[in-house]
XYZ file of C-alpha atoms in Angstrom:
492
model
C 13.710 -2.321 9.248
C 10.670 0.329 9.178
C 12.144 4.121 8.880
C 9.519 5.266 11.635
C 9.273 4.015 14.554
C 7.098 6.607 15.894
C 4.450 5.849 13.632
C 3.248 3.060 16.042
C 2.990 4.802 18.594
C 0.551 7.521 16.825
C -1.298 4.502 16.147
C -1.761 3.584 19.607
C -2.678 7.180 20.271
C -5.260 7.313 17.621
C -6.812 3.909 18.902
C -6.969 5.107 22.652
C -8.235 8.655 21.443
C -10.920 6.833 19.488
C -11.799 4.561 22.152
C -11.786 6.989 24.570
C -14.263 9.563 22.907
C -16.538 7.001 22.005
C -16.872 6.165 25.563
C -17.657 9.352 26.611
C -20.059 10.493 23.615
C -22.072 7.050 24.914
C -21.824 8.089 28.210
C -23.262 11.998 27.732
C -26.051 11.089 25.124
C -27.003 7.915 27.058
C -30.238 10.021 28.265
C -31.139 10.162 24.296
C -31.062 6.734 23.623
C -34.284 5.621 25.807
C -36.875 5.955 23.277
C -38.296 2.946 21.681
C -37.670 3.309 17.629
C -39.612 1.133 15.281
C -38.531 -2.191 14.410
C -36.788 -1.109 10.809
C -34.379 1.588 12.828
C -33.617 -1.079 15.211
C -32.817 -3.378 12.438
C -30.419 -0.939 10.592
C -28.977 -0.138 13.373
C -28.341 -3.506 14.303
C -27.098 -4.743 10.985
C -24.632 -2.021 11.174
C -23.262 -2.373 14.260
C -22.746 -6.092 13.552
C -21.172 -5.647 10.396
C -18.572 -3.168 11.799
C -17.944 -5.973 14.726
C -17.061 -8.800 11.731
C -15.659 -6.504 9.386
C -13.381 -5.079 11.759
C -11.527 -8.636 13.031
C -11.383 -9.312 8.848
C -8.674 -5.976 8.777
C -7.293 -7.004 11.448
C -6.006 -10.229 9.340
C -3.820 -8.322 7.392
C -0.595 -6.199 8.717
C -1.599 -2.936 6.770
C -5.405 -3.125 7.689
C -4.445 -3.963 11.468
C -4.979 -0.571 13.395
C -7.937 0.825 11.653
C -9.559 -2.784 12.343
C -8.714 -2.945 16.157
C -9.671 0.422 16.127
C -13.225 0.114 14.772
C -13.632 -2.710 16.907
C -12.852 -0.924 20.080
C -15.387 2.119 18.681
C -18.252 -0.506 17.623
C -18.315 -2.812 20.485
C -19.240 0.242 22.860
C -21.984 0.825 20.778
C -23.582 -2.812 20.888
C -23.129 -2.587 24.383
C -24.796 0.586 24.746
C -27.715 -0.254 22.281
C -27.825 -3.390 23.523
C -28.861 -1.778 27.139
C -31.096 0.647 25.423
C -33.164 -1.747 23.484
C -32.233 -0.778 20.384
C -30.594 -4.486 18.961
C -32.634 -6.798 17.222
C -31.204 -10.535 16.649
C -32.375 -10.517 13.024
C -30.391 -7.246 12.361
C -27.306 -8.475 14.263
C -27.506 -11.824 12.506
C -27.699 -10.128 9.281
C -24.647 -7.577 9.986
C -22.709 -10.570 10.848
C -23.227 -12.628 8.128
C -22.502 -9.466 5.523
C -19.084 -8.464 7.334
C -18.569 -12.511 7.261
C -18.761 -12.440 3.296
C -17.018 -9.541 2.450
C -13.718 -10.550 5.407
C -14.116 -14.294 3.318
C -14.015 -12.542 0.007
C -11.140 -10.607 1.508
C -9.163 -13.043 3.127
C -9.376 -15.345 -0.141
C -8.761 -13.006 -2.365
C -5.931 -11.232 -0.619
C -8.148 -7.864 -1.698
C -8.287 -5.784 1.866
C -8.909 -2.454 -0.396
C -12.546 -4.067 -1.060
C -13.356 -4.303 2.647
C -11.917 -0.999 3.316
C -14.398 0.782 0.880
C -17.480 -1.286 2.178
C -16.599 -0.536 5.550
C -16.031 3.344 4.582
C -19.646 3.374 3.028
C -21.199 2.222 5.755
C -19.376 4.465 8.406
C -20.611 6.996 6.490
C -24.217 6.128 6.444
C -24.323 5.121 10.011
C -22.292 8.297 11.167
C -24.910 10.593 8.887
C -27.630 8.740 10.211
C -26.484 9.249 13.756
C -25.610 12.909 13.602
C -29.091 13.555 11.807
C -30.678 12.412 15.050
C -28.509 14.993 17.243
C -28.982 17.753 14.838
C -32.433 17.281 14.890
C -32.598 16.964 18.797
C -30.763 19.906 19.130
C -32.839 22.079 16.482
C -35.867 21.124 18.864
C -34.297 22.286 22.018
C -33.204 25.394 19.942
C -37.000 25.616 19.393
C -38.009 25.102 22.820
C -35.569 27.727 23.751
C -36.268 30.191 21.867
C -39.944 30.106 22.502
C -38.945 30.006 26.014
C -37.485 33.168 25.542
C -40.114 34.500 23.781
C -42.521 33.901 26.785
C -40.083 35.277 29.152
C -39.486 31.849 30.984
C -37.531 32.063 34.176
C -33.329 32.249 34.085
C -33.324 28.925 35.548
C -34.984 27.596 32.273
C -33.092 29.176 30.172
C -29.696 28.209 31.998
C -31.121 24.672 31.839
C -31.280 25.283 27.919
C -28.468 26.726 27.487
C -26.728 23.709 28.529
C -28.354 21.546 27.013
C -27.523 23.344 23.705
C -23.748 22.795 25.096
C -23.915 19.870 25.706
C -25.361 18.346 22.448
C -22.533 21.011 20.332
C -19.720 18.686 22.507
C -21.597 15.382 21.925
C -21.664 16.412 17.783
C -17.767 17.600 18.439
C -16.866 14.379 19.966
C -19.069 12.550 17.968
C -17.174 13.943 14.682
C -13.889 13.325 16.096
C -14.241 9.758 16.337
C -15.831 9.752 12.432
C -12.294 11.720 11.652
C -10.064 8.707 13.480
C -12.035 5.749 11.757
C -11.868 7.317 8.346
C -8.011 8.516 8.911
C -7.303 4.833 9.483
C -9.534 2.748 7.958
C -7.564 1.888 4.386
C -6.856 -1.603 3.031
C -4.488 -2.580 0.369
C -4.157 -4.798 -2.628
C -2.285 -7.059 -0.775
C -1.609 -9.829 -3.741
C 0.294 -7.127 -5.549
C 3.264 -6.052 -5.394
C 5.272 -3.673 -7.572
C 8.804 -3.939 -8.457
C 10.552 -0.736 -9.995
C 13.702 0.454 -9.947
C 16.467 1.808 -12.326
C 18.412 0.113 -15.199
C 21.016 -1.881 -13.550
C 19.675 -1.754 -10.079
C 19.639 -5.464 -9.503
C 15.967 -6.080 -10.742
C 17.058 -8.954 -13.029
C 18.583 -10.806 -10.373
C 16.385 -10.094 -7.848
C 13.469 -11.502 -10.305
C 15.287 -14.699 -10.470
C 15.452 -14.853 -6.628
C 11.723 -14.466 -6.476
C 11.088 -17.151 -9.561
C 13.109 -19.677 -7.862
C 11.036 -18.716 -4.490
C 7.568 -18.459 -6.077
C 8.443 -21.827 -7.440
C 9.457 -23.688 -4.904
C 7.356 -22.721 -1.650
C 4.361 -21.029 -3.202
C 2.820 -22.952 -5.951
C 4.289 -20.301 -8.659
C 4.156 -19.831 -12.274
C 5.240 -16.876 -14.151
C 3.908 -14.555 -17.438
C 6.457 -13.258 -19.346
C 5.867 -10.187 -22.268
C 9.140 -9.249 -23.893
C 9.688 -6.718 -27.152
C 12.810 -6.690 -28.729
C 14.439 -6.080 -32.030
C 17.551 -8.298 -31.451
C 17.279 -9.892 -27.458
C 14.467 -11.273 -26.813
C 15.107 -14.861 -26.357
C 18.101 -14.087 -24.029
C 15.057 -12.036 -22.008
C 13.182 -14.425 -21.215
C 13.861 -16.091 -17.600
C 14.560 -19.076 -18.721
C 17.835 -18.203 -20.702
C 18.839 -16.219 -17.898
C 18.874 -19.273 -15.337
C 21.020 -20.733 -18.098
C 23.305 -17.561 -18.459
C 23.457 -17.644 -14.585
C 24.000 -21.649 -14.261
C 26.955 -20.892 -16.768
C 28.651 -18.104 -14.730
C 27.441 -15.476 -16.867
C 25.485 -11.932 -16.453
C 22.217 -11.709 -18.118
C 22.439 -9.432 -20.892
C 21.123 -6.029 -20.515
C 18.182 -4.256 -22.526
C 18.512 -2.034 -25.164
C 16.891 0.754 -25.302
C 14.205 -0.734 -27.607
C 13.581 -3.807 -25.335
C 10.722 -3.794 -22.928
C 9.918 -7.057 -20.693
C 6.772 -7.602 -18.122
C 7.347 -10.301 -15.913
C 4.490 -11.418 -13.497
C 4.927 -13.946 -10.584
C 1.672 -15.633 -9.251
C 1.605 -18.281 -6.063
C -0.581 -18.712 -2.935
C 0.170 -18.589 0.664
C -2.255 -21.562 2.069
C -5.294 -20.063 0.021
C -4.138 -16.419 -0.396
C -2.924 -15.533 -4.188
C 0.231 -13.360 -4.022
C 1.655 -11.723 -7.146
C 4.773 -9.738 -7.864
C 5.523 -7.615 -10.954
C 8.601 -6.551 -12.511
C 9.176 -4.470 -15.228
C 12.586 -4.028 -17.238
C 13.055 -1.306 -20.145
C 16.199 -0.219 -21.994
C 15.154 2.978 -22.467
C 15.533 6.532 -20.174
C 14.696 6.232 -16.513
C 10.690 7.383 -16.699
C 10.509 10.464 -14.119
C 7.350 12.816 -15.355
C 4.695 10.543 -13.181
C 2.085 13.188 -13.898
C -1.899 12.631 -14.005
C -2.055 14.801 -16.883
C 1.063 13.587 -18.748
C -0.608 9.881 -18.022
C -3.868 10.584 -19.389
C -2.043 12.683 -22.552
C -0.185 9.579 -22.804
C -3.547 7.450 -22.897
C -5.517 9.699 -25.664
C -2.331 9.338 -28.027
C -2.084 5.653 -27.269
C -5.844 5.398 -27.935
C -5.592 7.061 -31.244
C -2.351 5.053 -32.270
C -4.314 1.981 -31.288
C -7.680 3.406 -32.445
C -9.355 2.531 -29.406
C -12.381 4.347 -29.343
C -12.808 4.729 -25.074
C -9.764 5.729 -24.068
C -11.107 4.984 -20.509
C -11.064 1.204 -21.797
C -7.349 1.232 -22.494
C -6.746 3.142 -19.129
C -8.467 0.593 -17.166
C -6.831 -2.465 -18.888
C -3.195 -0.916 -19.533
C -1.342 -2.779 -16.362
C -2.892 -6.483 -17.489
C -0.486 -8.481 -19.346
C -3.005 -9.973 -21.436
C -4.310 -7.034 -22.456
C -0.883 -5.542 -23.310
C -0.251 -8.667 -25.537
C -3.067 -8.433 -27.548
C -2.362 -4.983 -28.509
C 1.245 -5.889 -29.213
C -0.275 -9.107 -31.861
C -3.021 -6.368 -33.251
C -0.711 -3.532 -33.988
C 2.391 -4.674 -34.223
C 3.894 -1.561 -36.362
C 2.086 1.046 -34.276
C 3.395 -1.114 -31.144
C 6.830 -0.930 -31.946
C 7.247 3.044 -32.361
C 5.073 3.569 -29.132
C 6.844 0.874 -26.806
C 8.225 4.096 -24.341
C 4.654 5.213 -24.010
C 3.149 1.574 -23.311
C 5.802 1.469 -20.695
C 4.984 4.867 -19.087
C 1.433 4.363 -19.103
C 1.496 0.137 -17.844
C 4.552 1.603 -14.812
C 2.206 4.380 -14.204
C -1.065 2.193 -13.520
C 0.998 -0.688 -11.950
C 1.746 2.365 -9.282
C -1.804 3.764 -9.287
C -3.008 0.024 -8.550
C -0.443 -1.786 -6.267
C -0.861 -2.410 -2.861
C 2.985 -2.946 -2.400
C 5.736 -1.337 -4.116
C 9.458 -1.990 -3.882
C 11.708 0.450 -5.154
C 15.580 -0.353 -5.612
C 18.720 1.524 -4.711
C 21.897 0.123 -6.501
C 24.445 -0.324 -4.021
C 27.220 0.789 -6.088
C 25.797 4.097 -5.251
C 27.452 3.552 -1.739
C 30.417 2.072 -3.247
C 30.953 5.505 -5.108
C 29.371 7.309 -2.327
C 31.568 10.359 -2.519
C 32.777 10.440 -5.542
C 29.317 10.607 -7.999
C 26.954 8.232 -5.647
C 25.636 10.477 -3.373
C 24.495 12.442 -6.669
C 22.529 9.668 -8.208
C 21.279 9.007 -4.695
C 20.334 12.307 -4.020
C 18.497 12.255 -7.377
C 16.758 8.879 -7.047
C 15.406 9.278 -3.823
C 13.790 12.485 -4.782
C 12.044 11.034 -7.592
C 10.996 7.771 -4.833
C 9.365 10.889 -2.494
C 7.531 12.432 -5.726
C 5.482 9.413 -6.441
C 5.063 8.314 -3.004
C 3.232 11.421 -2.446
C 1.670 11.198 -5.672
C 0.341 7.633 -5.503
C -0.677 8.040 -1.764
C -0.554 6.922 1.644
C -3.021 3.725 1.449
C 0.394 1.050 0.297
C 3.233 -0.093 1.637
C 6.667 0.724 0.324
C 9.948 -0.258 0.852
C 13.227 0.472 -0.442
C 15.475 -1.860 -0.932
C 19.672 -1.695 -1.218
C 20.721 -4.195 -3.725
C 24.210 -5.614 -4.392
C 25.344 -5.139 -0.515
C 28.249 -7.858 -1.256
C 29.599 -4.675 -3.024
C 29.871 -3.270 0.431
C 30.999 -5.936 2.840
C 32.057 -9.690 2.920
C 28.758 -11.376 3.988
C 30.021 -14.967 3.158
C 30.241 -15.040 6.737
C 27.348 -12.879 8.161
C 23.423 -14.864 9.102
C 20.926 -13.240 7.288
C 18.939 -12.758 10.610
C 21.837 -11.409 12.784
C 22.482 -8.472 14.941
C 25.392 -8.017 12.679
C 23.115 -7.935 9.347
C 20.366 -5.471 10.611
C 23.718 -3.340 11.638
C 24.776 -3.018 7.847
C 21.368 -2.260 7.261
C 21.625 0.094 10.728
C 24.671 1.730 8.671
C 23.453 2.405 5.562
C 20.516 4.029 6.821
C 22.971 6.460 8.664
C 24.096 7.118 5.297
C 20.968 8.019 3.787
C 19.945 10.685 6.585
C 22.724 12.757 5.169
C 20.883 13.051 1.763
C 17.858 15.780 2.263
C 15.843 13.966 -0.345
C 16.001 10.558 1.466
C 14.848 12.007 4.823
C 11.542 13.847 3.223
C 11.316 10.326 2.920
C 11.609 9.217 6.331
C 9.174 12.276 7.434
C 6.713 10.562 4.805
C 6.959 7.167 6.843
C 4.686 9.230 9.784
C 2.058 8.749 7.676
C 2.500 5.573 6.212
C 5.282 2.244 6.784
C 7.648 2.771 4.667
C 10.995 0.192 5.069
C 14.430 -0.428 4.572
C 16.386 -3.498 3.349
C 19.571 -4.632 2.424
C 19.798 -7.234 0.660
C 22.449 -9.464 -2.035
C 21.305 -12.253 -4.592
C 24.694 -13.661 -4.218
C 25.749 -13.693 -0.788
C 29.059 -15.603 -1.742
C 30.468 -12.637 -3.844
C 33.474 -10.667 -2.278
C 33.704 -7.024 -2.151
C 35.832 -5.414 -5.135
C 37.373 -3.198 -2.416
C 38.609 -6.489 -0.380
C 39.858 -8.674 -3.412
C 39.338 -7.289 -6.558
C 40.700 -9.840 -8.879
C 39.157 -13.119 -7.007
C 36.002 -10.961 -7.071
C 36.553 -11.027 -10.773
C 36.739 -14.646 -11.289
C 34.176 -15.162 -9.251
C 31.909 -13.259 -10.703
C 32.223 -16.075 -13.301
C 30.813 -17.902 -11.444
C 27.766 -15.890 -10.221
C 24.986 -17.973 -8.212
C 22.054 -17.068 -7.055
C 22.690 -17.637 -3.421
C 20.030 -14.835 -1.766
C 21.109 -13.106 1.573
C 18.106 -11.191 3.508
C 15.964 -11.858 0.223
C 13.700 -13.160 2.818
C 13.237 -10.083 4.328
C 11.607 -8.575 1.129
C 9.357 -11.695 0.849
C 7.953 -10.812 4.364
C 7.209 -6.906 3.711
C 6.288 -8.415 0.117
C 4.025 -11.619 0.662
């Protein structure tokens, strides 16, 4: 379920504002778009115009890109029109445009990289916009001009009424004009949308939930996995393949110490697109001081430890796996005592860099709800508001209750019921009590933000409805996912 509703329909505000203004900037300056420009403005202005028009249906291909793509495609088509009646469109520029949006939605689409149209598109907004309000500014210091030596010559009122509006008119059409800049670049964002980060607390679900997604990744979308796993005593029994096993034989997957660190990366394709999901596990203290300048101190010791020479280097290459690895086979001493600060630094740019992020609540929290859980809660979902507002409105989050066979019996209950979305209806209701959790909600104005519940084991029964068959069954723990699915369509 998304949090805010509302946030839709400011969307459809901003795209009928935009549309709306443009029209009627067109409409006023029409009378300053009959001159005949040479054939190089003409081309610009054609190639830009086009490239907005095919750049624009490319965000529209992806959920997050959507309204800042129908949006620039209601504000650019108004302008071909209106250029188009004033001369000003050449076929060579339009062709060109066309082509260039074509590349860069292809390179987009293919590469499931939306944040790289985005910033193309932004650039050229820019220069177009500039370009644009250069002309008015310049058009308006000339009737300025002609007023003022108007006035200087003692001109009759009706002249200088007639300049006085004009001067009017050309402050609204730069107003206007500005307004509809401020929309475009408000909404106009794209996402990495291959990536998604998963992060969460120990004991949160994360290690079944990365099963889930294996078994998913490997059946339906081509998948393979990367696996990078420290540890003094565990590793083996880390690694996903033992855990299958440890599941298959009714058992819990062992959990890290606080030494242990393990990266595990899921790669597949969706027809041609390449999704990717990361999850990181570490048996060490819940990491909470997500602070620029606590990351970069973090970086310079690292660099120093690892004498790497450009920290920026390490900075840049911290989240990849292979990169990781190769200081981990370099320095193996050095990488030992500094495992908490790889993990700080690789979380932190995994945030920085994601276009997706999932963040996990532990539904024993609910279970406990009024004894300690609504503490924990209270604290967790503080520390979920601090780095969505640190890492920015241009992703999509979720948040995601784990475990919810703690909760009810859902043995019975379709995944895709009105009686499903009601738990998640419920626990939501729960949440709004805790201050911390609706900052959050207020957040999803900005930006979609979503709730799920969710159980890798839909067949377990509630300790509060039969504790001891919940005991042996928990022998015989499957992975049997129940509105996993859900995640896999915020997710992929």
């Amino acid at each position: 379920m998304e949090m805010n509703r509302n946030r839709t329909i400011l969307e459809l505000v901003s795209i009928l504002l935009g549309a709306f203004l443009t029209l009627v900037f067109l409409y006023v300056s029409k009378p300053y778009w009959i001159s005949d420009p040479v054939w190089f403005i003409k081309l610009a202005i054609s190639f830009f115009v086009a490239s907005f028009i095919s750049g624009a249906l490319g965000m529209i291909l992806e959920a997050r890109s959507r309204i800042g793509g129908i949006l620039l495609l209601a504000v650019s088509l108004q302008f071909a029109y209106s250029f188009y009646q004033s001369g000003f469109l050449l076929i060579g520029g339009i062709g060109l445009g066309l082509a260039e949006g074509g590349y860069l939605t292809y390179y987009s689409v293919v590469n499931n990289r939306f944040d790289k149209l985005a910033i193309y598109l932004r650039r050229f907004i820019n220069i177009f916009f500039a370009s644009i309000l250069l002309y008015l500014l310049i058009l308006l210091i000339q009737i300025l001009f002609n007023s003022i030596v108007m006035d200087s010559l003692k001109e009759v009122s009706q002249s200088e009424l007639s300049g006085s509006n004009e001067i009017f008119k050309f402050v609204f059409l730069i107003g206007t004009f500005c307004a509809v800049y401020y929309l475009l670049m408000k909404n106009i964002y794209g996402i990495r949308a291959f990536d998604v980060f998963v992060y969460g607390p120990s004991r949160s679900g994360k290690t079944l939930l990365l099963l889930a997604f294996y078994s998913h990744f490997v059946n339906f979308l081509n998948g393979q996995r990367k696996e990078f796993i420290v540890s003094d005593t565990n590793e083996e029994r880390l690694k996903i393949e033992d855990m299958l096993v440890e599941i298959e034989n009714g058992k819990l997957p062992k959990s890290n110490l606080r030494t242990d660190l393990a990266i595990y990366k899921l790669s597949g394709k969706i027809n041609f697109k390449p999704v990717g999901m990361t999850f990181v596990d570490y048996g060490g203290e819940h990491t909470r001081d997500f602070k620029p300048t606590h990351f970069k101190e973090i970086i310079a010791d690292l660099s120093t430890r690892f004498n790497i020479k450009d920290p920026q280097k390490l900075e840049q290459n911290i989240e990849n796996l292979d990169f990781v690895k190769s200081l981990r086979d370099n320095h193996k001493d050095d990488f030992a005592a500094s495992v908490d600060k790889v993990t700080f630094a690789h979380i932190y740019k995994k945030f920085e860099s994601a276009g997706k992020i999932i963040f996990l609540v532990d539904g024993d929290h609910i279970v406990s709800y009024h004894n300690e859980g609504k503490n924990e809660l209270t604290r967790l979902f503080s520390h979920y508001s601090d780095i969505i507002s640190l890492f920015g409105s241009e992703k999509s989050y979720a948040i995601v209750v784990t475990k919810t066979d703690q909760l009810k019996d859902l043995s019975r209950i379709l995944e895709d019921s009105e009686e499903a979305k009601k738990i998640e209806h419920e626990m939501y209701d729960l949440f709004c009590e805790i201050p911390t959790f609706k900052e959050i909600v207020n957040k999803a104005y900005q930006m979609p933000i979503c709730m799920y519940a969710i159980s890798v084991d839909a067949t377990m029964k509630p300790l509060t409805i039969a504790e001891e068959e919940t005991e042996v069954q928990r022998k015989h723990l499957k992975i049997n996912p129940w509105r996993v699915g859900e995640i896999g369509k915020f997710s992929l």
